[in-house]
Amino acid sequence: MSKRSIANFSRLFICISFLLCKIRSYEFSIEDEENQELIHNPNPLLESDSLNYAELVSSAHGRHLLLVSLLEKVQSPYWVPRCSGYLQLFLPLTLATPDQPPLVTTGQMLKNITNHNGTSLDRSQVINMLNDIENFQIWPETRFSRFDKYHMAVMHRLSTLFVKQSSFDNMYSIMVVFKEFLPDEMFVDSLYQVIQKRTDVGFIIPTVVSVQPEDFFPGALIDKGVEESSRSSGRTGRKKRQADPSWSRGRPVEIDWHQEEYRTMPEWEPEGRLWYFNEDPLVNANHFHWHQVLSSEAEFGSRLHSHHLDRRGEMFYFMHRQLLCRMNNERLSVGLNLTEPFGPNRWSQPVYPGYDPKLGRASVQRFAPRPAGATLLPLWQREMRKDLASVREAIREGVLVLGRTQTRMEYRNGRDMGISALGNVVESYVPSYVNSRYGDLHNLGHTCIGNLHMGQGEGVMNSPKVGMRDPLFGQWHKFTDDLFQEYKRKLGFYQDSDLDFPGVSVTNLTLQSVTPEAPNSLTTYLDHRAQVQLNSLDFTSVGSSSVLVKYSRLNHVPFTYTFTVTSSLPPTRGMVRIFLIPANVHLSSDDVDVTQLAIEMDRFQVSLTRGLNSISRRSADSSFVSKRRDTLYELQTKLMWGLVTEDQFNWAGCGWPKEMTLPRGSESGKLFRVFLVLSSLLESDAAHSADWRELEQTSWSWCGVRKDKGGMPDSRPMGFPLDRPPPDGTWRSLMYSEDGSHRTNLAYTNVNITFLPEPWAAGSG
């Protein structure tokens, strides 16, 4: 190790204790601000150590609690105790299964299901409603996939049936009856759809990691959690929850994720170095959550349809572009080459390396391994080439034909008029809208790769929940992003009229950690104390409500951006965009350019007065990161006691994991550039009239804004000005006008990111 590296480590080791304390202080300060806005229900749902069904359905919080509690122990019958034992559902005898146990005094009896005439339906009639929706091709053991057209068609019909019920009582009883006939994944997905589309419930959902941990943690790890919980309890039978603090806390089970039994790739395989990113539960859950919010399929034309999200297709392109940027930065951090596309020249070749997700408990695999050397079937290759050709032809012609509408793909008045329609086409979003002339390219690729094992079950690429685990995910999305790049290149370079903000000058750009580091010195570390509470599995038989799993994940020391803006203009507003770009990366070909490396870290509005403006912004306030992420248990508890703010109740918590704000960097320090662009607002921007207090409670840059909520406040292309390859292939060219003068509304600074693999061990040494 060099003297410089030793000095850096010594400096970091000395302040490690302060680092940890400061991080917690910083986090508590954010929580305190949130707690000041808590809206306490004047009548908490839980007042007398029991929950009453009639009282629950009389309020939005109660209805929401009933819905999210169906996510708990989803593999168990509907009548098992949920919500820490406070909920135990029973159907009327005309709807119940023959093995439903007798009603208990603290249980909740659901209502009969009635038709439009008010006539009560019996169990066989309700089951026939399901038979009308699905023709016996889907069974409880079927592996549900959001990339499967038939599965999604059934999902659409299910969610439409649920949402259109005139009463919550009717809908809830139908869902409980249907539950035992549907695959767990399909039932969970349909429940998420109901939460997004019913107007009589909230919008918040728990992190999916706490709902279906078997899709995020290795099966052997979960088995170990159950075993450890059983061993530590020393007895069976259910405990009285009021007398046992461990009921809510869970029994801690510490897991060294990267042990041999959990390793998904051989130690000698270079791609395995990215396990901390590709297999991180929060990263994968974020991808699933995004698709839940932006790829849902309610009735077309409804304000709740994902199409009603402003520029939804562009969000698809941009979010996956940013995933690719982050993957490339992580690859550089661990010494790997940049992502290569899984394009047509590779479709007929054997695929390496293989991938075994090791998901599933005991002998039951959740997802099939993809063997090394597998090849796409010729039929699949032909279909993918046909779809690719049709999309490329549309890009060449500059026109997309969508139903009876022609969309001209062009740049006009500061707006990209074609990218959102192109995003919908590439994803094949809403097949009835984006007709068959453009095929099913993105989803077809996921499905084909997910079936490369040519056997029973499906690979992880068939599920948005875990698709990112497979190394081919990044390669497939490098290919699809290259397709978007073909369109973006046709638009040419941005001109001075796009980039200038006359009268405005940005100076003194600095980043400062909350720890006593030198300015522009940032720190990431492997957080071995990360944890997630698993209470969706059946742990009650071993005397615990949950298991608290501790594992290792990437984290960072929070930091703050500060900069100065000097304005000679009357009071005005602008949009700040901050990018993180790796330094000293040689791009030797047209295969990768800076647009596939530049991570957009934040985007926010500023109000400027004439003269000097000092601006400060915390990294945790980024419009890209998730503002709140509750486990299922935490959300149930808050709903019971009325401890959910109105903003939280009406927002899903979508957003990039804040823990993963920064790329890993290196142990000796890795150099990056922070590139800041201050743009004027376009005349027609929604930012002029947007409710910024509400927007700042969400991750609008990552998860979008509904049109009925004002739409995206920023009309410029997402990723601007690095959505297109810049002149000479370098972002620095954007800092100069056509006459060679310096553009004062753009600024950059160098930052160093140092990675600590063992922060606690270092601090205690």
mmCIF file of C-alpha atoms in Angstrom, residues 419-655:
data_model
loop_
_atom_site.group_PDB
_atom_site.id
_atom_site.type_symbol
_atom_site.label_atom_id
_atom_site.label_comp_id
_atom_site.label_asym_id
_atom_site.label_seq_id
_atom_site.Cartn_x
_atom_site.Cartn_y
_atom_site.Cartn_z
ATOM 1 C CA ILE A 419 -38.649 9.936 -26.525
ATOM 2 C CA SER A 420 -41.713 9.122 -24.406
ATOM 3 C CA ALA A 421 -43.544 7.420 -27.280
ATOM 4 C CA LEU A 422 -40.342 5.571 -28.207
ATOM 5 C CA GLY A 423 -39.954 4.390 -24.601
ATOM 6 C CA ASN A 424 -43.487 2.984 -24.639
ATOM 7 C CA VAL A 425 -42.750 1.206 -27.925
ATOM 8 C CA VAL A 426 -39.461 -0.346 -26.805
ATOM 9 C CA GLU A 427 -41.000 -1.595 -23.554
ATOM 10 C CA SER A 428 -44.184 -2.629 -25.389
ATOM 11 C CA TYR A 429 -46.205 -0.869 -22.734
ATOM 12 C CA VAL A 430 -49.975 -1.405 -23.108
ATOM 13 C CA PRO A 431 -50.087 -3.658 -26.213
ATOM 14 C CA SER A 432 -53.527 -2.341 -27.202
ATOM 15 C CA TYR A 433 -52.042 1.147 -27.425
ATOM 16 C CA VAL A 434 -48.603 0.456 -28.881
ATOM 17 C CA ASN A 435 -49.786 -1.898 -31.589
ATOM 18 C CA SER A 436 -48.093 -5.027 -32.824
ATOM 19 C CA ARG A 437 -46.182 -3.387 -35.689
ATOM 20 C CA TYR A 438 -43.316 -2.686 -33.251
ATOM 21 C CA GLY A 439 -43.401 -6.019 -31.459
ATOM 22 C CA ASP A 440 -42.372 -6.684 -27.889
ATOM 23 C CA LEU A 441 -38.618 -6.085 -27.904
ATOM 24 C CA HIS A 442 -37.742 -5.251 -24.281
ATOM 25 C CA ASN A 443 -40.101 -7.710 -22.619
ATOM 26 C CA LEU A 444 -39.361 -10.429 -25.177
ATOM 27 C CA GLY A 445 -35.650 -10.169 -24.383
ATOM 28 C CA HIS A 446 -36.326 -10.541 -20.668
ATOM 29 C CA THR A 447 -38.526 -13.580 -21.313
ATOM 30 C CA CYS A 448 -36.053 -15.301 -23.644
ATOM 31 C CA ILE A 449 -33.107 -14.760 -21.312
ATOM 32 C CA GLY A 450 -35.251 -15.898 -18.391
ATOM 33 C CA ASN A 451 -35.880 -19.192 -20.198
ATOM 34 C CA LEU A 452 -32.335 -19.947 -21.343
ATOM 35 C CA HIS A 453 -32.189 -22.927 -18.975
ATOM 36 C CA MET A 454 -34.765 -24.650 -21.236
ATOM 37 C CA GLY A 455 -36.390 -26.444 -18.326
ATOM 38 C CA GLN A 456 -38.999 -26.119 -15.617
ATOM 39 C CA GLY A 457 -39.423 -22.822 -13.855
ATOM 40 C CA GLU A 458 -38.107 -19.464 -14.995
ATOM 41 C CA GLY A 459 -34.922 -17.485 -14.573
ATOM 42 C CA VAL A 460 -34.625 -14.256 -12.600
ATOM 43 C CA MET A 461 -34.766 -12.143 -15.783
ATOM 44 C CA ASN A 462 -38.475 -12.995 -15.923
ATOM 45 C CA SER A 463 -39.170 -10.933 -12.795
ATOM 46 C CA PRO A 464 -38.637 -7.181 -12.147
ATOM 47 C CA LYS A 465 -38.119 -8.104 -8.483
ATOM 48 C CA VAL A 466 -34.889 -9.994 -9.064
ATOM 49 C CA GLY A 467 -33.936 -9.433 -12.718
ATOM 50 C CA MET A 468 -31.054 -7.150 -11.788
ATOM 51 C CA ARG A 469 -29.257 -10.036 -10.087
ATOM 52 C CA ASP A 470 -28.365 -11.629 -13.436
ATOM 53 C CA PRO A 471 -25.251 -10.135 -15.120
ATOM 54 C CA LEU A 472 -27.214 -10.227 -18.391
ATOM 55 C CA PHE A 473 -29.629 -7.589 -17.039
ATOM 56 C CA GLY A 474 -27.087 -4.811 -17.471
ATOM 57 C CA GLN A 475 -25.984 -6.157 -20.851
ATOM 58 C CA TRP A 476 -29.570 -6.354 -22.126
ATOM 59 C CA HIS A 477 -30.277 -2.803 -20.995
ATOM 60 C CA LYS A 478 -27.016 -1.594 -22.541
ATOM 61 C CA PHE A 479 -28.404 -2.927 -25.831
ATOM 62 C CA THR A 480 -31.819 -1.250 -25.383
ATOM 63 C CA ASP A 481 -30.151 2.004 -24.304
ATOM 64 C CA ASP A 482 -27.987 1.932 -27.431
ATOM 65 C CA LEU A 483 -31.251 1.822 -29.382
ATOM 66 C CA PHE A 484 -32.416 4.997 -27.621
ATOM 67 C CA GLN A 485 -29.000 6.496 -28.386
ATOM 68 C CA GLU A 486 -29.592 5.954 -32.114
ATOM 69 C CA TYR A 487 -32.576 8.276 -31.797
ATOM 70 C CA LYS A 488 -30.837 10.807 -29.544
ATOM 71 C CA ARG A 489 -27.866 11.099 -31.931
ATOM 72 C CA LYS A 490 -30.246 12.023 -34.763
ATOM 73 C CA LEU A 491 -31.241 15.132 -32.816
ATOM 74 C CA GLY A 492 -27.707 16.565 -33.045
ATOM 75 C CA PHE A 493 -25.831 18.608 -30.438
ATOM 76 C CA TYR A 494 -27.433 21.100 -28.069
ATOM 77 C CA GLN A 495 -27.036 24.724 -29.121
ATOM 78 C CA ASP A 496 -26.178 27.821 -27.093
ATOM 79 C CA SER A 497 -29.886 28.688 -26.901
ATOM 80 C CA ASP A 498 -30.483 25.381 -25.085
ATOM 81 C CA LEU A 499 -27.542 25.612 -22.703
ATOM 82 C CA ASP A 500 -27.110 29.305 -21.850
ATOM 83 C CA PHE A 501 -28.580 31.127 -18.854
ATOM 84 C CA PRO A 502 -27.444 34.733 -19.460
ATOM 85 C CA GLY A 503 -26.865 36.846 -16.378
ATOM 86 C CA VAL A 504 -26.197 33.883 -14.091
ATOM 87 C CA SER A 505 -22.816 32.626 -12.842
ATOM 88 C CA VAL A 506 -22.128 29.538 -10.665
ATOM 89 C CA THR A 507 -19.000 29.440 -8.493
ATOM 90 C CA ASN A 508 -17.580 27.791 -5.349
ATOM 91 C CA LEU A 509 -19.091 24.340 -5.889
ATOM 92 C CA THR A 510 -18.108 22.198 -2.888
ATOM 93 C CA LEU A 511 -19.179 18.885 -1.351
ATOM 94 C CA GLN A 512 -18.764 18.375 2.396
ATOM 95 C CA SER A 513 -19.307 15.161 4.368
ATOM 96 C CA VAL A 514 -21.014 15.335 7.754
ATOM 97 C CA THR A 515 -17.744 13.967 9.177
ATOM 98 C CA PRO A 516 -14.616 16.143 9.577
ATOM 99 C CA GLU A 517 -13.223 15.303 6.149
ATOM 100 C CA ALA A 518 -11.514 17.699 3.811
ATOM 101 C CA PRO A 519 -13.902 19.327 1.322
ATOM 102 C CA ASN A 520 -14.715 17.144 -1.699
ATOM 103 C CA SER A 521 -13.651 13.974 0.143
ATOM 104 C CA LEU A 522 -16.523 11.491 0.268
ATOM 105 C CA THR A 523 -16.674 8.096 1.957
ATOM 106 C CA THR A 524 -18.476 4.852 1.201
ATOM 107 C CA TYR A 525 -18.299 1.730 3.331
ATOM 108 C CA LEU A 526 -19.585 -1.799 3.578
ATOM 109 C CA ASP A 527 -22.262 -1.566 6.238
ATOM 110 C CA HIS A 528 -22.166 -4.921 8.038
ATOM 111 C CA ARG A 529 -24.937 -3.761 10.392
ATOM 112 C CA ALA A 530 -27.572 -3.280 7.716
ATOM 113 C CA GLN A 531 -30.753 -5.084 8.647
ATOM 114 C CA VAL A 532 -34.204 -5.964 7.462
ATOM 115 C CA GLN A 533 -37.068 -7.353 9.515
ATOM 116 C CA LEU A 534 -38.717 -10.433 8.042
ATOM 117 C CA ASN A 535 -42.184 -11.019 9.431
ATOM 118 C CA SER A 536 -43.961 -12.286 6.327
ATOM 119 C CA LEU A 537 -42.756 -15.848 6.903
ATOM 120 C CA ASP A 538 -44.416 -18.062 9.491
ATOM 121 C CA PHE A 539 -42.172 -17.695 12.525
ATOM 122 C CA THR A 540 -44.965 -17.874 15.075
ATOM 123 C CA SER A 541 -44.534 -21.620 15.469
ATOM 124 C CA VAL A 542 -41.111 -21.006 16.961
ATOM 125 C CA GLY A 543 -42.266 -18.317 19.365
ATOM 126 C CA SER A 544 -41.371 -15.183 17.411
ATOM 127 C CA SER A 545 -43.203 -12.817 15.117
ATOM 128 C CA SER A 546 -40.184 -12.134 12.934
ATOM 129 C CA VAL A 547 -36.490 -12.559 12.323
ATOM 130 C CA LEU A 548 -34.203 -9.546 12.104
ATOM 131 C CA VAL A 549 -31.589 -10.359 9.464
ATOM 132 C CA LYS A 550 -28.330 -8.446 9.535
ATOM 133 C CA TYR A 551 -26.314 -8.427 6.337
ATOM 134 C CA SER A 552 -23.717 -6.361 4.474
ATOM 135 C CA ARG A 553 -24.552 -3.645 1.962
ATOM 136 C CA LEU A 554 -22.929 -0.575 0.475
ATOM 137 C CA ASN A 555 -23.578 2.684 2.295
ATOM 138 C CA HIS A 556 -22.046 6.141 2.433
ATOM 139 C CA VAL A 557 -21.427 9.070 4.731
ATOM 140 C CA PRO A 558 -24.090 11.739 4.035
ATOM 141 C CA PHE A 559 -22.850 14.974 2.525
ATOM 142 C CA THR A 560 -23.993 18.421 1.442
ATOM 143 C CA TYR A 561 -23.602 20.354 -1.801
ATOM 144 C CA THR A 562 -22.890 24.078 -1.468
ATOM 145 C CA PHE A 563 -22.410 26.593 -4.265
ATOM 146 C CA THR A 564 -22.813 30.270 -5.020
ATOM 147 C CA VAL A 565 -24.917 31.798 -7.774
ATOM 148 C CA THR A 566 -24.375 35.397 -8.796
ATOM 149 C CA SER A 567 -27.313 36.836 -10.721
ATOM 150 C CA SER A 568 -27.704 40.157 -12.511
ATOM 151 C CA LEU A 569 -31.360 39.396 -13.226
ATOM 152 C CA PRO A 570 -34.540 40.397 -11.403
ATOM 153 C CA PRO A 571 -35.872 37.634 -9.116
ATOM 154 C CA THR A 572 -36.006 34.488 -11.234
ATOM 155 C CA ARG A 573 -36.012 30.722 -10.928
ATOM 156 C CA GLY A 574 -33.918 27.960 -12.415
ATOM 157 C CA MET A 575 -33.410 24.191 -12.367
ATOM 158 C CA VAL A 576 -30.225 22.701 -10.917
ATOM 159 C CA ARG A 577 -28.966 19.370 -12.272
ATOM 160 C CA ILE A 578 -26.012 17.668 -10.616
ATOM 161 C CA PHE A 579 -24.074 14.835 -12.272
ATOM 162 C CA LEU A 580 -21.333 12.540 -10.981
ATOM 163 C CA ILE A 581 -18.896 11.446 -13.711
ATOM 164 C CA PRO A 582 -15.881 9.124 -13.297
ATOM 165 C CA ALA A 583 -12.569 10.787 -14.126
ATOM 166 C CA ASN A 584 -9.764 9.452 -16.323
ATOM 167 C CA VAL A 585 -11.914 6.937 -18.200
ATOM 168 C CA HIS A 586 -10.668 6.296 -21.721
ATOM 169 C CA LEU A 587 -13.573 5.715 -24.105
ATOM 170 C CA SER A 588 -11.873 4.077 -27.054
ATOM 171 C CA SER A 589 -14.868 3.404 -29.290
ATOM 172 C CA ASP A 590 -18.435 4.374 -30.054
ATOM 173 C CA ASP A 591 -19.706 1.518 -27.882
ATOM 174 C CA VAL A 592 -19.887 3.645 -24.704
ATOM 175 C CA ASP A 593 -20.056 7.403 -24.270
ATOM 176 C CA VAL A 594 -20.274 9.718 -21.286
ATOM 177 C CA THR A 595 -24.085 9.658 -21.312
ATOM 178 C CA GLN A 596 -23.897 6.017 -20.127
ATOM 179 C CA LEU A 597 -21.500 6.949 -17.313
ATOM 180 C CA ALA A 598 -22.948 10.174 -15.885
ATOM 181 C CA ILE A 599 -25.095 9.547 -12.787
ATOM 182 C CA GLU A 600 -27.653 12.289 -12.258
ATOM 183 C CA MET A 601 -27.454 12.798 -8.500
ATOM 184 C CA ASP A 602 -30.064 15.486 -7.982
ATOM 185 C CA ARG A 603 -32.443 17.848 -9.752
ATOM 186 C CA PHE A 604 -34.150 20.706 -7.962
ATOM 187 C CA GLN A 605 -35.538 24.207 -8.398
ATOM 188 C CA VAL A 606 -33.831 27.320 -7.026
ATOM 189 C CA SER A 607 -35.187 30.823 -6.585
ATOM 190 C CA LEU A 608 -32.589 33.487 -7.334
ATOM 191 C CA THR A 609 -32.458 37.121 -6.278
ATOM 192 C CA ARG A 610 -30.286 39.802 -7.829
ATOM 193 C CA GLY A 611 -26.761 39.596 -6.471
ATOM 194 C CA LEU A 612 -25.186 36.779 -4.451
ATOM 195 C CA ASN A 613 -27.152 33.585 -3.700
ATOM 196 C CA SER A 614 -25.652 30.945 -1.394
ATOM 197 C CA ILE A 615 -27.272 27.539 -1.913
ATOM 198 C CA SER A 616 -26.925 24.396 0.198
ATOM 199 C CA ARG A 617 -28.514 20.997 -0.458
ATOM 200 C CA ARG A 618 -28.280 17.732 1.520
ATOM 201 C CA SER A 619 -27.614 14.520 -0.373
ATOM 202 C CA ALA A 620 -30.577 12.857 1.394
ATOM 203 C CA ASP A 621 -32.928 15.506 -0.054
ATOM 204 C CA SER A 622 -32.258 14.399 -3.633
ATOM 205 C CA SER A 623 -35.348 14.161 -5.830
ATOM 206 C CA PHE A 624 -34.089 10.731 -6.924
ATOM 207 C CA VAL A 625 -33.855 8.903 -3.596
ATOM 208 C CA SER A 626 -36.642 7.270 -1.609
ATOM 209 C CA LYS A 627 -37.822 9.530 1.203
ATOM 210 C CA ARG A 628 -39.281 6.796 3.377
ATOM 211 C CA ARG A 629 -39.181 3.010 3.290
ATOM 212 C CA ASP A 630 -41.177 1.138 5.930
ATOM 213 C CA THR A 631 -41.150 -2.600 6.482
ATOM 214 C CA LEU A 632 -44.506 -4.346 6.594
ATOM 215 C CA TYR A 633 -44.438 -4.474 10.405
ATOM 216 C CA GLU A 634 -43.519 -0.769 10.665
ATOM 217 C CA LEU A 635 -46.297 0.252 8.298
ATOM 218 C CA GLN A 636 -48.893 -1.863 10.112
ATOM 219 C CA THR A 637 -47.868 -0.365 13.451
ATOM 220 C CA LYS A 638 -47.995 3.213 12.160
ATOM 221 C CA LEU A 639 -51.399 2.680 10.583
ATOM 222 C CA MET A 640 -52.799 1.212 13.822
ATOM 223 C CA TRP A 641 -51.638 4.203 15.842
ATOM 224 C CA GLY A 642 -52.256 6.925 13.246
ATOM 225 C CA LEU A 643 -48.549 7.733 12.890
ATOM 226 C CA VAL A 644 -48.469 8.250 9.115
ATOM 227 C CA THR A 645 -48.194 11.739 7.639
ATOM 228 C CA GLU A 646 -50.636 12.703 4.932
ATOM 229 C CA ASP A 647 -47.760 12.985 2.449
ATOM 230 C CA GLN A 648 -46.555 9.481 3.309
ATOM 231 C CA PHE A 649 -50.074 8.024 3.182
ATOM 232 C CA ASN A 650 -50.590 9.363 -0.322
ATOM 233 C CA TRP A 651 -47.203 8.477 -1.766
ATOM 234 C CA ALA A 652 -45.814 5.005 -2.431
ATOM 235 C CA GLY A 653 -42.252 5.602 -1.215
ATOM 236 C CA CYS A 654 -40.808 4.933 -4.673
ATOM 237 C CA GLY A 655 -37.200 6.055 -5.218
#
